[in-house]
PDB file of C-alpha atoms in Angstrom:
ATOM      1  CA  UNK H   1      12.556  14.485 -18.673  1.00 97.00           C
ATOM      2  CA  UNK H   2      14.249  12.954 -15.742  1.00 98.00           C
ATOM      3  CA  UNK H   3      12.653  12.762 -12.392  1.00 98.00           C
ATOM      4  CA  UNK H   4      14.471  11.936  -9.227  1.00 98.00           C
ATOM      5  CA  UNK H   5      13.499  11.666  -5.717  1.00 98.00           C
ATOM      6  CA  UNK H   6      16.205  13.045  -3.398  1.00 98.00           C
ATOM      7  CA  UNK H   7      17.061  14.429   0.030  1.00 97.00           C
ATOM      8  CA  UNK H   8      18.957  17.393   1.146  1.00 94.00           C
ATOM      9  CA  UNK H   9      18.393  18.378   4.538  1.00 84.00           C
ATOM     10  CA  UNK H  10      15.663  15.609   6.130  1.00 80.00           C
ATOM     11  CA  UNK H  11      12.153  15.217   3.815  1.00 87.00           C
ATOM     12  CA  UNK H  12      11.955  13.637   0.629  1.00 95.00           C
ATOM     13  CA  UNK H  13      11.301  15.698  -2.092  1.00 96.00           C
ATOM     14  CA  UNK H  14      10.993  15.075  -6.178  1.00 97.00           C
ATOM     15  CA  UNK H  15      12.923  17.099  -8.553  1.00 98.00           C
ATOM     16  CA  UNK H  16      13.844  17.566 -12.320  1.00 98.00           C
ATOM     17  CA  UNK H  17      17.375  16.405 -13.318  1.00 98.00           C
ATOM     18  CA  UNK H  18      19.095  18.865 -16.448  1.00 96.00           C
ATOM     19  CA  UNK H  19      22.452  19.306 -17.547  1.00 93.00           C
ATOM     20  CA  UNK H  20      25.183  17.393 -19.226  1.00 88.00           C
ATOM     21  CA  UNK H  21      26.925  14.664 -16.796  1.00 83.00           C
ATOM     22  CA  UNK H  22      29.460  16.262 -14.504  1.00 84.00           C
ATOM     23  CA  UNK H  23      27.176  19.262 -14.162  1.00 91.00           C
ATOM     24  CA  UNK H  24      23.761  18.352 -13.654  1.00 96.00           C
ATOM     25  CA  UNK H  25      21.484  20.217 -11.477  1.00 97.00           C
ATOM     26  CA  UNK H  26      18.022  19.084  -9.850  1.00 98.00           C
ATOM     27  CA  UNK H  27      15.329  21.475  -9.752  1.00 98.00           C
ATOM     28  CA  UNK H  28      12.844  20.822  -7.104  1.00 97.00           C
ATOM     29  CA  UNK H  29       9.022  20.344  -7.854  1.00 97.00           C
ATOM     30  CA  UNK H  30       5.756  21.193  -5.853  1.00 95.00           C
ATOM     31  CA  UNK H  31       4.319  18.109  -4.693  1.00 92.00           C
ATOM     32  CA  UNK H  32       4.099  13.977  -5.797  1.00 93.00           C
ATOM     33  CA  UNK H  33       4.397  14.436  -9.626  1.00 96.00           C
ATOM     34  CA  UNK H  34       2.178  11.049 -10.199  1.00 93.00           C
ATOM     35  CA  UNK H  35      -0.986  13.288  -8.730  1.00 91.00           C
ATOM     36  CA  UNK H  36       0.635  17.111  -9.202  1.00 90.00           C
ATOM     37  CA  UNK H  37       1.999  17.057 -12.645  1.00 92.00           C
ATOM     38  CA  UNK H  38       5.513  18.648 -12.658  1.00 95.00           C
ATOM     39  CA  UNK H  39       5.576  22.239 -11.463  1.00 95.00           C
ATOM     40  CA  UNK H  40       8.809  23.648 -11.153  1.00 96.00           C
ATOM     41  CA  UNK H  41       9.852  25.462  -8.189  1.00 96.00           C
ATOM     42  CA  UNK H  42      12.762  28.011  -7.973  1.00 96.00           C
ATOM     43  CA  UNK H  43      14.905  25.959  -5.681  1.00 96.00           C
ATOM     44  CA  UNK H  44      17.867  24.069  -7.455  1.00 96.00           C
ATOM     45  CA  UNK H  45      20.586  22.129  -6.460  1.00 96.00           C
ATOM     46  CA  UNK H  46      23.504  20.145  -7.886  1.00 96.00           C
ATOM     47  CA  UNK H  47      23.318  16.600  -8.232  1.00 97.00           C
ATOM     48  CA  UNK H  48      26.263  16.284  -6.544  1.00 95.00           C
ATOM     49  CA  UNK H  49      24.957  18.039  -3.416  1.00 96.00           C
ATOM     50  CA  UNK H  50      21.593  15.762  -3.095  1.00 97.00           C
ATOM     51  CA  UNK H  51      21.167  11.974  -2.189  1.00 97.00           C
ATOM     52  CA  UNK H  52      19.346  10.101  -5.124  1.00 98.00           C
ATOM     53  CA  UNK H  53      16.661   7.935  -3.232  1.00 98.00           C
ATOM     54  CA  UNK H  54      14.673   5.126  -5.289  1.00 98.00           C
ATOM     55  CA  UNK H  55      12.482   7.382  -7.656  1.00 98.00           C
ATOM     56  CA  UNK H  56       9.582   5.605  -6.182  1.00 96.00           C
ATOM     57  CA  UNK H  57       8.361   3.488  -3.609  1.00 94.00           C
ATOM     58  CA  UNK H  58       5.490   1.906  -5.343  1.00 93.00           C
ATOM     59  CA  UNK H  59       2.349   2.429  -2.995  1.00 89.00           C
ATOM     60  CA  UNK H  60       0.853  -0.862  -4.309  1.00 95.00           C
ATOM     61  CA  UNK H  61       3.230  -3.427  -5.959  1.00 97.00           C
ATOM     62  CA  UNK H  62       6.264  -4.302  -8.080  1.00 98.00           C
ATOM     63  CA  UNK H  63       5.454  -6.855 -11.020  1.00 98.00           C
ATOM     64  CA  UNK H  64       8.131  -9.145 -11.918  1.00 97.00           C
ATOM     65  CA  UNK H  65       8.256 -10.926 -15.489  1.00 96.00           C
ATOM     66  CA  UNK H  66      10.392 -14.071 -15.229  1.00 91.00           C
ATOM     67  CA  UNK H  67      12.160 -15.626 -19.136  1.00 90.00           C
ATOM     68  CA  UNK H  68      11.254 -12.708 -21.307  1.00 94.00           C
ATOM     69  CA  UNK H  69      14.768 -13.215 -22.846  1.00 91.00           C
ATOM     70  CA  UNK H  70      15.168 -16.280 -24.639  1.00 84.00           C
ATOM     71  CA  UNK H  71      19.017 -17.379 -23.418  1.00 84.00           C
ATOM     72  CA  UNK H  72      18.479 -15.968 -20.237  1.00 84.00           C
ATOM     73  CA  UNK H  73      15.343 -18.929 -19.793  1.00 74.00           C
ATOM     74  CA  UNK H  74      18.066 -21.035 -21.408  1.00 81.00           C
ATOM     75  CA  UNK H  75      21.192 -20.429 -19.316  1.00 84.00           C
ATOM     76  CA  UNK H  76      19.114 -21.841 -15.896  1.00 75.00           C
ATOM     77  CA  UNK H  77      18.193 -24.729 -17.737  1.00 82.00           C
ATOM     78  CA  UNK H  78      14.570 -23.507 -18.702  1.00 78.00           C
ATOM     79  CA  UNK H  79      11.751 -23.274 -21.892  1.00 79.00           C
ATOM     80  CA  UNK H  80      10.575 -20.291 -22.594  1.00 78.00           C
ATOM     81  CA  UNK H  81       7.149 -20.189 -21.417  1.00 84.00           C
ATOM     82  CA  UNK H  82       3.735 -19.922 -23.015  1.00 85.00           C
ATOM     83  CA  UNK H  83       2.607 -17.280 -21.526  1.00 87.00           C
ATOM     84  CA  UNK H  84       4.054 -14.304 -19.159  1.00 88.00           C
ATOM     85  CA  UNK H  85       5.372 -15.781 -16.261  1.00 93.00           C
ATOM     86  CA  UNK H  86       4.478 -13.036 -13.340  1.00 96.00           C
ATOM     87  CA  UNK H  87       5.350 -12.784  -9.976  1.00 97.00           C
ATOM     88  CA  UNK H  88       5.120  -9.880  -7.288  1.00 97.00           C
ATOM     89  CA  UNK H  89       7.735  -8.450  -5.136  1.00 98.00           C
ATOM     90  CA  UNK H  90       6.615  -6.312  -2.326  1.00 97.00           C
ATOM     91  CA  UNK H  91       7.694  -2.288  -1.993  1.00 97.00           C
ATOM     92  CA  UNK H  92       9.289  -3.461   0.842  1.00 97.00           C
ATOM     93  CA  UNK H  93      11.686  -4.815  -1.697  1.00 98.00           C
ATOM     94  CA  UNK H  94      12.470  -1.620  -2.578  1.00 98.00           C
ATOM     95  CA  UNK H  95      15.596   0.679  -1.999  1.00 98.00           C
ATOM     96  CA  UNK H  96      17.322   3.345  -4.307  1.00 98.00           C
ATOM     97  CA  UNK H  97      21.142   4.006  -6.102  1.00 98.00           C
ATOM     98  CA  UNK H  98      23.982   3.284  -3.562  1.00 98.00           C
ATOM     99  CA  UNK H  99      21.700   1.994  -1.014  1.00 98.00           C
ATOM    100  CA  UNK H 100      23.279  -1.646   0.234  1.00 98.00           C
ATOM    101  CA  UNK H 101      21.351  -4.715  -0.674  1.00 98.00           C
ATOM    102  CA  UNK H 102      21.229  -6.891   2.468  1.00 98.00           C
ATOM    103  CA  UNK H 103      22.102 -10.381   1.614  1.00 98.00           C
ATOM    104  CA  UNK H 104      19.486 -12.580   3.581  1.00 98.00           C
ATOM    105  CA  UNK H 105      20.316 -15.236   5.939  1.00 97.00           C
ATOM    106  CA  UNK H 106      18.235 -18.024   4.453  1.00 98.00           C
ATOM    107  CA  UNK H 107      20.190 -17.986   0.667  1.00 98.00           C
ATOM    108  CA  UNK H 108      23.702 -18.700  -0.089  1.00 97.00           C
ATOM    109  CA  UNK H 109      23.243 -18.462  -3.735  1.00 98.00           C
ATOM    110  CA  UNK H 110      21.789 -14.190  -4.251  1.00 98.00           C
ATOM    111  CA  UNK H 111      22.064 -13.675  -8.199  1.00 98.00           C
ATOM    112  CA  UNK H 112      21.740 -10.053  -9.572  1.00 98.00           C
ATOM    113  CA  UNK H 113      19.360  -9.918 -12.545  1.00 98.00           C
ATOM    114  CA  UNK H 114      19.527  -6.073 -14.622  1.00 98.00           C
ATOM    115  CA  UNK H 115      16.034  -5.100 -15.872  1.00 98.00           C
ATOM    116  CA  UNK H 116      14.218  -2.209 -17.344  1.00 98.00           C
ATOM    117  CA  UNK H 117      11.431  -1.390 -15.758  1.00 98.00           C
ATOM    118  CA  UNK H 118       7.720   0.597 -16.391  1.00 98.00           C
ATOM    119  CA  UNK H 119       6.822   2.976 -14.264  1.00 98.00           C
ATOM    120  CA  UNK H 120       2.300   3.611 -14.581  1.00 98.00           C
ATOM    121  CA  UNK H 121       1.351   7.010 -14.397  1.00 97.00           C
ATOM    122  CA  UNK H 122      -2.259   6.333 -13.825  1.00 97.00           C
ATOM    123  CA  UNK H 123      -4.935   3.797 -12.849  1.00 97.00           C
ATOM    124  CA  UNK H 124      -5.561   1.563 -15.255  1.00 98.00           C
ATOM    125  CA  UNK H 125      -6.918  -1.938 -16.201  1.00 98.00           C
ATOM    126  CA  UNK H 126      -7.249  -4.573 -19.249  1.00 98.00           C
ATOM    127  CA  UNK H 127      -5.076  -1.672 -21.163  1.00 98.00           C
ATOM    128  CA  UNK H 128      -4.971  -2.194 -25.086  1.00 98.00           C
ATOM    129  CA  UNK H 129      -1.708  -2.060 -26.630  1.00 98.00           C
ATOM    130  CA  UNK H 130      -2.424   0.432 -28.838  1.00 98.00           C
ATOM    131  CA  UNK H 131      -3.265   2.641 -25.428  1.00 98.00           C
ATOM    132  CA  UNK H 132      -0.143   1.606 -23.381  1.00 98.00           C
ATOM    133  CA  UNK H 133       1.836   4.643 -23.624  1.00 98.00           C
ATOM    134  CA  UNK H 134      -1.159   6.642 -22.269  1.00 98.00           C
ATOM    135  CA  UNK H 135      -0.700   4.949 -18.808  1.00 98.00           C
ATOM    136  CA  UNK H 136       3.337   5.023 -18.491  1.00 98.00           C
ATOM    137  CA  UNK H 137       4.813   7.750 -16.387  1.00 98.00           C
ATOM    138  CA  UNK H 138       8.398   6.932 -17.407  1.00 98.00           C
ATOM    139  CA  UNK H 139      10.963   3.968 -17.605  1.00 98.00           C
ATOM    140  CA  UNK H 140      14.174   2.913 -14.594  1.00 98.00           C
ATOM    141  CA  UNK H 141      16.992   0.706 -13.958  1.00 98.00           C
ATOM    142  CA  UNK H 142      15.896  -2.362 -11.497  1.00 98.00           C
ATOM    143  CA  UNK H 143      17.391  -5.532 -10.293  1.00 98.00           C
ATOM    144  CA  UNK H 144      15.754  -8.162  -9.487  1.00 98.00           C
ATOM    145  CA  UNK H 145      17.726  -9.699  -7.096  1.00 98.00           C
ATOM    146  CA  UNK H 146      17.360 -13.434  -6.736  1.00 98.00           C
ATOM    147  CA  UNK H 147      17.922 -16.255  -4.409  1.00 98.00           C
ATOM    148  CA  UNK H 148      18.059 -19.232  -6.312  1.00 97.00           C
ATOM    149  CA  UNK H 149      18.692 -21.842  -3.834  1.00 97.00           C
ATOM    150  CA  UNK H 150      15.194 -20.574  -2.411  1.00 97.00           C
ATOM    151  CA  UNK H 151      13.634 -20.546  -5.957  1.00 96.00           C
ATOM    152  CA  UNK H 152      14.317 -24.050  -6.537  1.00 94.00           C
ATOM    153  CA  UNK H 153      13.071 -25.277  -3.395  1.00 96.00           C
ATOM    154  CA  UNK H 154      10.438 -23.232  -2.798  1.00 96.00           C
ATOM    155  CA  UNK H 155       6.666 -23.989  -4.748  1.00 89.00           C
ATOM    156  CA  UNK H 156       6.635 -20.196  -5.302  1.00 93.00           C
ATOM    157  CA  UNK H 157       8.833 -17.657  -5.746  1.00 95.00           C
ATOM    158  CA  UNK H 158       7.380 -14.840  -3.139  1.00 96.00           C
ATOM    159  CA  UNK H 159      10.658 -15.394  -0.486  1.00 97.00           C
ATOM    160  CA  UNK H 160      13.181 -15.837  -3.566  1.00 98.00           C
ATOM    161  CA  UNK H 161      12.394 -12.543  -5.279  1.00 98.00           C
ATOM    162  CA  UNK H 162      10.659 -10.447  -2.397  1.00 98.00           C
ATOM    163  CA  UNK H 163      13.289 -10.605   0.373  1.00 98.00           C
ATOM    164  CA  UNK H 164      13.901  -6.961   2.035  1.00 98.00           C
ATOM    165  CA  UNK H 165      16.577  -4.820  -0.620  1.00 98.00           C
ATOM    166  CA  UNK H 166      15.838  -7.371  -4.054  1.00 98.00           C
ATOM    167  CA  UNK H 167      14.711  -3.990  -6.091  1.00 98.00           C
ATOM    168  CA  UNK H 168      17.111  -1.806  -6.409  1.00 98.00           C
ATOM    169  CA  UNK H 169      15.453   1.127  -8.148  1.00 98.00           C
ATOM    170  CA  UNK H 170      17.017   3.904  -9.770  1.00 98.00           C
ATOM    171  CA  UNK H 171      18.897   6.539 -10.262  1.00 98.00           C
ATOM    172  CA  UNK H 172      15.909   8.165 -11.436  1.00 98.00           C
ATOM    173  CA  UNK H 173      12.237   8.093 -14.092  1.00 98.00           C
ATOM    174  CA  UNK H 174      13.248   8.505 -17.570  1.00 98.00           C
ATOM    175  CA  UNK H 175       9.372   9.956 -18.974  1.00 98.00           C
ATOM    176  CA  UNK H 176      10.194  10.259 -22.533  1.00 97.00           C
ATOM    177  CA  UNK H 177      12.135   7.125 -24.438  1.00 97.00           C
ATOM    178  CA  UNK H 178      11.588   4.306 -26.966  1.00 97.00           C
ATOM    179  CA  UNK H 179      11.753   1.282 -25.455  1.00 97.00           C
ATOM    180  CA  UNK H 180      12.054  -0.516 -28.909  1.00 96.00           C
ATOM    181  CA  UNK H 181      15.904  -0.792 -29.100  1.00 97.00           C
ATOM    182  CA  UNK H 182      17.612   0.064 -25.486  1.00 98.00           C
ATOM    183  CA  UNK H 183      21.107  -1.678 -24.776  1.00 98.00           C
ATOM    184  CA  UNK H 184      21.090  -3.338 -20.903  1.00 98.00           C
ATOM    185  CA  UNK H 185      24.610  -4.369 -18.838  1.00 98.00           C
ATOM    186  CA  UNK H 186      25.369  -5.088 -16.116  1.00 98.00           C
ATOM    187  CA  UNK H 187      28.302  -4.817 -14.116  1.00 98.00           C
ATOM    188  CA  UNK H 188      29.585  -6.739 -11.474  1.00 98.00           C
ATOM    189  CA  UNK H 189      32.483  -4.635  -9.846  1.00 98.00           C
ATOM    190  CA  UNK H 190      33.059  -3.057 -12.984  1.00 98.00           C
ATOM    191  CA  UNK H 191      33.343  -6.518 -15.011  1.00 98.00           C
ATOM    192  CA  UNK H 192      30.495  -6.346 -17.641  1.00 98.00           C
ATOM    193  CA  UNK H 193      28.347  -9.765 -16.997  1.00 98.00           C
ATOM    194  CA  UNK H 194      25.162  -9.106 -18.970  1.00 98.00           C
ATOM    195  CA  UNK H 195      25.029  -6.812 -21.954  1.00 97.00           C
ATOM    196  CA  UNK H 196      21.555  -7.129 -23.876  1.00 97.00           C
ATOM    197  CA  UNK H 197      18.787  -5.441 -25.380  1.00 97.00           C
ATOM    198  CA  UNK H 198      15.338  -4.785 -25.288  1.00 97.00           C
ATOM    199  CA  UNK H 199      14.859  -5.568 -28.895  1.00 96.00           C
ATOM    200  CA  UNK H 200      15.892  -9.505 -27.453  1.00 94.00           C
ATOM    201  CA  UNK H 201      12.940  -9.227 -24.976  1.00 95.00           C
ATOM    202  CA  UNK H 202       9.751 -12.192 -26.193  1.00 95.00           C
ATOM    203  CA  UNK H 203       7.471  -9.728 -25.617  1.00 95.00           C
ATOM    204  CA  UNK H 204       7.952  -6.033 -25.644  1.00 96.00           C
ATOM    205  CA  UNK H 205       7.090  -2.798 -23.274  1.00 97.00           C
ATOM    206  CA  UNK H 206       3.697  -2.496 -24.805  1.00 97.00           C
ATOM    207  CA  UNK H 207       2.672  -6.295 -24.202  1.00 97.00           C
ATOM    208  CA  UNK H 208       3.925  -6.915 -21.111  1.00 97.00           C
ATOM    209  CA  UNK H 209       1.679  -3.668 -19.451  1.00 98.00           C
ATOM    210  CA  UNK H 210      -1.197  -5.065 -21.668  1.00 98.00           C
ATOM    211  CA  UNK H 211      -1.213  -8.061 -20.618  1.00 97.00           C
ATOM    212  CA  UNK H 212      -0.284  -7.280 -16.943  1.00 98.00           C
ATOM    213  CA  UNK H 213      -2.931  -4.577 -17.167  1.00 98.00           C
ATOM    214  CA  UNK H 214      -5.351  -7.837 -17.625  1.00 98.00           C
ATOM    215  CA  UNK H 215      -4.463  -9.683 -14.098  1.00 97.00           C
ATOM    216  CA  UNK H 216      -3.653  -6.761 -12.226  1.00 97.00           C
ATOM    217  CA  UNK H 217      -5.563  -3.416 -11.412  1.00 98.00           C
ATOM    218  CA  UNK H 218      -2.312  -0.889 -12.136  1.00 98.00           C
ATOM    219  CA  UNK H 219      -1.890   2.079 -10.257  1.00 97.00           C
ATOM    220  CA  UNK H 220      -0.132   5.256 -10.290  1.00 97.00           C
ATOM    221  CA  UNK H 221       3.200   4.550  -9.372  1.00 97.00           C
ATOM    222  CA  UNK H 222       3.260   0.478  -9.671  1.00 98.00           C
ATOM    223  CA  UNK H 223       6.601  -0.653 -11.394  1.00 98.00           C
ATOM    224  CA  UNK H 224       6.707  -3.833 -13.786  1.00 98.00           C
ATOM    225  CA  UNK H 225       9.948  -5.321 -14.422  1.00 98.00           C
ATOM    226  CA  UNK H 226      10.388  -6.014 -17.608  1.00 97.00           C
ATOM    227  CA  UNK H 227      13.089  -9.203 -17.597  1.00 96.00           C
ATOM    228  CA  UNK H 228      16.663  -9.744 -17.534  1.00 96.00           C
ATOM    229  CA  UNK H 229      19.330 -10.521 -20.302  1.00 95.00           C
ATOM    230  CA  UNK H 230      21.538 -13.551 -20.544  1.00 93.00           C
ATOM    231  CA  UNK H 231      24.789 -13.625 -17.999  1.00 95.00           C
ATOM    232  CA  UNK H 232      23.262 -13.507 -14.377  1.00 96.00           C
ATOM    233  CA  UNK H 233      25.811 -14.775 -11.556  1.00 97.00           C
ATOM    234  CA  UNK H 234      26.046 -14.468  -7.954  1.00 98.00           C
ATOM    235  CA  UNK H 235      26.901 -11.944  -5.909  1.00 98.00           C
ATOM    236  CA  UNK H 236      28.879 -11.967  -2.386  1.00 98.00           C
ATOM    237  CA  UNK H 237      29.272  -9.300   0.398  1.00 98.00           C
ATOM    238  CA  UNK H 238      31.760  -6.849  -0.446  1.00 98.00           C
ATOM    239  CA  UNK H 239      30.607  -6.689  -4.235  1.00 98.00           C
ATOM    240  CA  UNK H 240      29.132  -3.833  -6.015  1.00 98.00           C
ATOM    241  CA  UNK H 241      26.345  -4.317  -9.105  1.00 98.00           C
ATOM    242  CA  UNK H 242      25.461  -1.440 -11.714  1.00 98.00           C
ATOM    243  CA  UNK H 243      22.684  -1.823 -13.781  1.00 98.00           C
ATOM    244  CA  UNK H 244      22.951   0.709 -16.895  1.00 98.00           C
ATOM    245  CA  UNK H 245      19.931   1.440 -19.592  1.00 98.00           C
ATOM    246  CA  UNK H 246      20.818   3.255 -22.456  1.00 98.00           C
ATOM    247  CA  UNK H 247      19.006   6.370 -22.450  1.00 98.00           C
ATOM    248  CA  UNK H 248      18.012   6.403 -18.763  1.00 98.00           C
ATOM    249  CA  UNK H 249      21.390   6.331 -16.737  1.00 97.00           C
ATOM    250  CA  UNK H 250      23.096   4.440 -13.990  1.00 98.00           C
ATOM    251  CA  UNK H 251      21.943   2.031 -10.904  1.00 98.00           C
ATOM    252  CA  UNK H 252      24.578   0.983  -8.418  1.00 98.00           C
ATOM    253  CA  UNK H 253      24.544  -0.879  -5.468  1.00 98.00           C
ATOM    254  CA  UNK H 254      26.597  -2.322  -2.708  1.00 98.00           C
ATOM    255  CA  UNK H 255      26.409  -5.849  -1.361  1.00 98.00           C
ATOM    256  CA  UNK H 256      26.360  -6.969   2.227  1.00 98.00           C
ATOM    257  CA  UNK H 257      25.448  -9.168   5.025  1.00 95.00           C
ATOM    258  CA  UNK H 258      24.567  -8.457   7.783  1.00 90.00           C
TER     259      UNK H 258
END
């Protein structure tokens, strides 16, 4: 099931997406499906009548996983590390599919990063792997926008990967999909740049939320990004990124300064 937030008139609302590509329509649902469930109401729309918004705007945090692919850690000239190597971006961060990503005035050097990312459906803490899937509402495209000249000065990485418009979420919550063996690319104005999969990841879907589940208290709605494939770059004003996750869709977004 795919679940978009969208606007039509003014308010946000949620909705299920159905229908083949080219004809999809979004049914609207009663209420925040992370507390309502999903309850259909009788008011549809096309897809190509709505604006797709970021499918949520985490109410607590966004977890970032930093060299969860092996060449990835390589290509910047790093090991892989012992253990998970976390970092938080703030929902601040956060904007949805077409929405510009503001390059910020302290970085010259903004590097686009695709990711899948985890969605939790429920509050949760020190989660066994064997009960992961019981706290995942559903799986996105993100990109975890970078400034590396800022990540290699700073002693931490909060201004490098939390800067206003770094998570580009979207186009909408995948609920039901294997995680095991996904193919991730990314574009960058329509050249493909990274083209990976999750089976490459050092630790999987089910790990990662364990062991995040261990530091953090996750709650409904938090995202965790999950780590990005070999062949990140820069990007410049004027450029456009797309993130695309087989079996969940398409994330694209322009690049600007302002």
């Amino acid at each position: 099931m795919r679940i978009a937030r969208f606007v039509v008139d003014s308010d946000p609302l949620y909705g299920v997406v159905e229908g083949d590509a080219g004809s999809e329509e979004i049914t609207v649902i009663q209420g925040d499906p992370f507390f309502n469930g999903v309850e259909r109401t009788s008011v549809r729309h096309k897809l190509e009548d709505v604006r797709l918004l970021a499918p949520i705007i985490p109410r607590s945090k966004v977890i970032g996983v930093g060299r969860n692919f092996v060449e990835h850690a390589h290509e910047l000239g790093n090991d892989v590390p012992a253990q998970p190597l976390l970092f938080l971006k703030p929902n601040t961060a956060v904007v949805g599919p077409n929405d510009p990503v503001v390059l910020p005035e302290f970085s010259e050097e903004i590097s686009f990063e695709a990711e899948l990312c985890v969605v939790i459906g429920r509050i949760c803490k020190d989660v066994p792997e064997d009960r992961v899937d019981d706290v995942i509402f559903g799986y996105t495209c993100g990109n975890d926008l970078t400034a590396r000249d800022v990540q290699k000065t700073d002693l931490q990485w909060t201004r490098a990967k939390g800067f206003d418009t770094s998570a580009p979420l979207g186009p909408w919550i995948e609920t039901e999909l294997d995680t095991e063996d996904l193919q991730i690319q990314g574009r960058l104005n329509g050249e493909v740049r990274q083209d990976g999969n999750t089976n490459q990841m050092i630790r999987g879907v089910r790990e990662l939320v364990s062991i995040v589940s261990q530091a953090f208290t996750l709650l409904p709605g938090d995202v965790i990004m999950t780590g990005t494939p070999a062949g990140v770059g820069l990007v410049t004003a004027g450029d456009r990124y797309e993130v695309e996750i087989e079996g969940i869709g398409r994330l694209s977004n322009p690049i600007v300064r302002r």
